[in-house]
Amino acid sequence: MKVSLTLNGQETSIDDLSGAERLSSVLRESCGARDVKVGCEAGDCGACTVLVDGEAMNACIVPVAQVANRHVETAAGLHRNGDPDAVRVASAFDAGGAVQCGICFPGFLTSLVALKRQQSQPTEAEITDALGGVLCRCSGYRKLIDAAVSACDGSVPRTECDALAGSVGDAVARVDGLPRITGDQIFGDDIAPADALRLRVLRSPHARARFTIGDTQSWVSHHPGVELVLTASDVPGVNRYGVLPGFEDQPVFAESEARFRGEAVAAVVGEKAVIEGLDLNDFPVTWEPLDALVDMPSARKPSADALHAHAAENILCRGRVEKGDVTSALASAEFIKRGTFETGFVEHAYIEPEAGYASFDGERVSVFGCTQAPVMDQEALAGILDLRLAQLRIVPTAVGGGFGSKLDLSFQPFVALAAMRLKRAVRMCYSRQESMQSSTKRHPSRIELSIGATRDGYLTACDFDGEFNTGAYASWGPTVANRVPVHASGPYAYPHYRARTTGVYTNNPPAGAFRGFGVPQAAIALELLLDEMADELGLDPLAFRQKNALQNNVPTATGQCFSQGVGISACFDALAPHWQSLNAEAAAFNNESAPRYRRGVGLAGGWYGCGNTSMPNPSTIKSALRADGGVVLHQGAVDIGQGSNTVIAQIFATAVGCSLHALELISADTDITPDAGKTSASRQTFISGNAARLSGLSLRRELLAALGAPDDADLVFDPNLTGARLGDAFWPFDASALPLDNAGYVICVEESYDPPTAPLDENGQGEPYAQFGYAAHLVMLTVDTALGTVELNKIVAAHDVGKAINPILVEGQVHGGVAQGVGMALMEAYVPGQSEDLHNYLIPTIGDVPPIESLIVEVPDAHGAHGAKGLGEHVLIPTAPAILNGIRRATGARLRAIPATPDAILTALRGDELVEE
Amino acid sequence: MGYVLVATENELQDRLANGGCRVAAGMTDMYPSGQLPGSTESVVDISQVSSLRDISCTDGAWRIGTTVRWSDVRVYPWPAGLEMLAEVASQVGAVQVQNAATVGGNLCNASPAADGMPVLLALGATVELWSVRGVREMLLSDFITGVRRTALEPGEYLRAICFKNNEDAVASAFCKLGLRQYLVISIAMAAGQLRCDSAGCVSGISLALGACSPVATRLSDIEASIVGKPVSKSLIDEVTAERVASVISPIDDVRATAAYRRDAAVHVLRDTLARLVEAVA
């Protein structure tokens, strides 16, 4: 059938439709409206929201036939057409720092426009109701709510932020905010050429199964339009990859046994309509299901089969940090607390599924798509495809949320291999289900912890033993096993310390990097026990933590002694007045309200080392001057929504001495940007920021030298370089005097920064990180003791960031991390086969994140650019334990596992579970 | 197989007379299965049939057309005693879902957690079914026969949901318990309507629970124990765990355990009743 509609004011007709096609798909693929972003194809996330005759609809579940002869409006269309509501809202979102990755923002923009048209002055409650159908995983929603309220009451604080030069410390709007809000930003599934073939992956329906693949040639001959089938035997290089040297254990395609539900065994490639319409149930594969090792206890039974021949007892690796004599110290401790804690799989649940495409020109493969680690992708693909590095080009698109999972390969080897074989562009986008089935997760953990203290509240010993379930493949399991022992102490001092970790293989999706690499799990155990210990010792929980907080010149668990920059006490100090006032407020509430509702305030601290653990971790940043005097920043760090495109550019502009707005920004492309490392480990502001600063200083030096000006002269930009000035003297810029290089630059520099660390010895002693960042959160909450539900009333988050390069982006990181902590604490549980969609896997909605007060603490670090410390992972660590402590302080319920669902809270209230103490 | 969008009931009836097709409108449950509607069974899309999309009231007899969307229900100016319809409508998914999902679809999909069920059960609703054999009416409680099962016969479709609203109905309430604020499937939910006489005594009450049994259910023992009593907070004591347990049969699932649901059902029902009493006081 033919469907005619008015799309963003233009009459449009689409032919050859059945009518049942998803409106989102038709808008994106037939009408070119790639601003309609797709996150779930099930009406669960709202990213694809469009207006149909003015009403907000999930375009992914609207059959295109339903919009015949109707008006459809999309986010970018509304904005482009100058819709006054859309323009005002987008501007408020941008100036208010509401957006992060932006994959969901077209949904928010359209939803808010729909509300504004019905109601010119909506209340905050009406705004949240109107936006409740759009999930955001990055922002924590609070800035979005504030910006929406300001857009609706007309007070957009736009001019203030636009007047800023974008120097270090300026709360400037992000350099790429607006396209992220309107949907004009190009994400992984938005970039493939129109004639690209489609690829679909066939995955194991079993957690463990032997399989044989039959006659694929015959199958292809019965499925006209299928151009290629790929299996393990088609991998030209090594059918094994991994993110860490020595731990490459994951095949692109399983070879004879699938080790987790969702593991790839084959791929099919062909034209869009053919591939999308295929019923893969008749694909020639025979499954022989085997008993799966579904959890760590079953995997560690002596009789258990080995998942991998190389891993005896299914142990991936172990980690250990030890100092002093923890056994004797605990034996003689005046006071001991012990606890056993369990956490499950947590899904990253970014709204953008893994997507991209590859092309092949006969010599080189180019891969475009979402990734957190372009150079790691390049290296891994070289091994898989048996190519030289120079034969691979990786061009990251915008990333619609990553949080660690898009460090690992996903779609890349499939499309790259298919493109090589077919010499055609090949594209794929993971379905929500395959994204959730096969992408990495947060490691489930089982932690036994004992802490000892003196009667007067000084910690004497900490003994931590943690098992971490790495699923079927190593991924970042070794990193978790190494990071956790360094961090399990929390930001506290102990004379005696031992932390041991074991990574365990099971028949589950691989657990990998997820904001904090195991540290959030460890923090739950420690901060819950500390809180209980404080109560039992009769000490104020904040004072108890302060008493034991690390200070300058006090050794950490690894014996590292920082002479400066230790900021945990400053974080606790910042919280102190809030701790007092919120506790008073909670006590007053409890006096006045029915006993069913109990209010409490919970507290937790945290710390996190920035960059790789005791390993080289350099970033390199290139910058240049064009002949017309324009300054160019080649910035290979991938902005996954956290804002590195802006922060790194702010540091660079400040070093050069120009405005942020004058820069030409060139983002990651392995052909033209040097390696700025992966976006992980809270390293981009710290490490790439430092490299950007060095690059800026170097460029400034070279410019002054070329101008013949002295080192202390100021460069003059208008907005491009016009010369240098010192007092009355002026040295004009004359490009003709300078040679032009191939890239069109007259001056080009490249600088690197690698943080100083030292290896850990056999006891895990040493200097694993050049800097740590510090954090402390408090949460006021109310528990309904009849239903076990928790209402979060307020969160106060103090973060020592050394120096806030961009305060509004700092707050954005804090809000987003808090929201993920809220989800982890209260609702998120990934269970293979049960919660493989955003319908059953619940993440916080706009109604689930309370007001957040962000306290920016600045204890400068000698190694950070302008004193800045990393922040990206710190923001998640204290939230969950603060919530669990709040629940206990409100009700007495001692939780030993997450999520603290109403069910679990009632059980804990009855005290059914706790027997170990 | 195939998908067809019909414009009129006549067209729909012709399609049904030919047999072998499934009726759908809002599609909010069809697409998530991963297959496009029409790819595995023939689908007739009735979302644009205007005669099925009215809310009307004649002499206290209400009729909600099958493709009335939850957003239509949300904004409708319901009289006293029917406020819970707007309340439940605002808690179906979120705005986008309410703009697509229909009342009839919510019932025909027959999910144990269908938000509309307890409210419409509490109203004593009936359903009007059409087939070439004629029109029949049956109680909603008879229409939903199990998990994902209804009394719809081949060639039959749900045309409207009907109920009477007694003029003395003074209050209604709906309480939904889920793990988050929006876009959430209930762990348990309750709906109730209260009528009282001039002496301040309960002249009629209806209470229903959803998501705690294969099919949402009325609490007739509790209702019977309340009728005739003065409206006061002490009515809440009539909601006992035993009485609730006797009519529900909750299951363990990804959202909660059966044991928790048994507890929660009691509290959700008490909260609903408390709101009704408060509204009258």
PDB file of N, CA and C in Angstrom, chain A residues 51 376 630 647 834:
ATOM      1  N   LEU A  51       5.232  13.219  17.284  1.00  0.00           N
ATOM      2  CA  LEU A  51       3.882  13.735  17.473  1.00  0.00           C
ATOM      3  C   LEU A  51       3.026  13.309  16.292  1.00  0.00           C
ATOM      4  N   MET A 376      41.400   0.261  20.673  1.00  0.00           N
ATOM      5  CA  MET A 376      41.282  -1.142  21.079  1.00  0.00           C
ATOM      6  C   MET A 376      40.491  -1.943  20.053  1.00  0.00           C
ATOM      7  N   GLY A 630      42.937  29.700  12.146  1.00  0.00           N
ATOM      8  CA  GLY A 630      42.012  28.914  12.965  1.00  0.00           C
ATOM      9  C   GLY A 630      42.755  27.835  13.736  1.00  0.00           C
ATOM     10  N   VAL A 647      34.923  19.305  27.905  1.00  0.00           N
ATOM     11  CA  VAL A 647      35.902  19.494  28.980  1.00  0.00           C
ATOM     12  C   VAL A 647      37.336  19.525  28.429  1.00  0.00           C
ATOM     13  N   GLN A 834      14.815 -13.810  31.587  1.00  0.00           N
ATOM     14  CA  GLN A 834      13.647 -13.221  32.258  1.00  0.00           C
ATOM     15  C   GLN A 834      13.548 -11.713  32.114  1.00  0.00           C
TER      16      GLN A 834
END
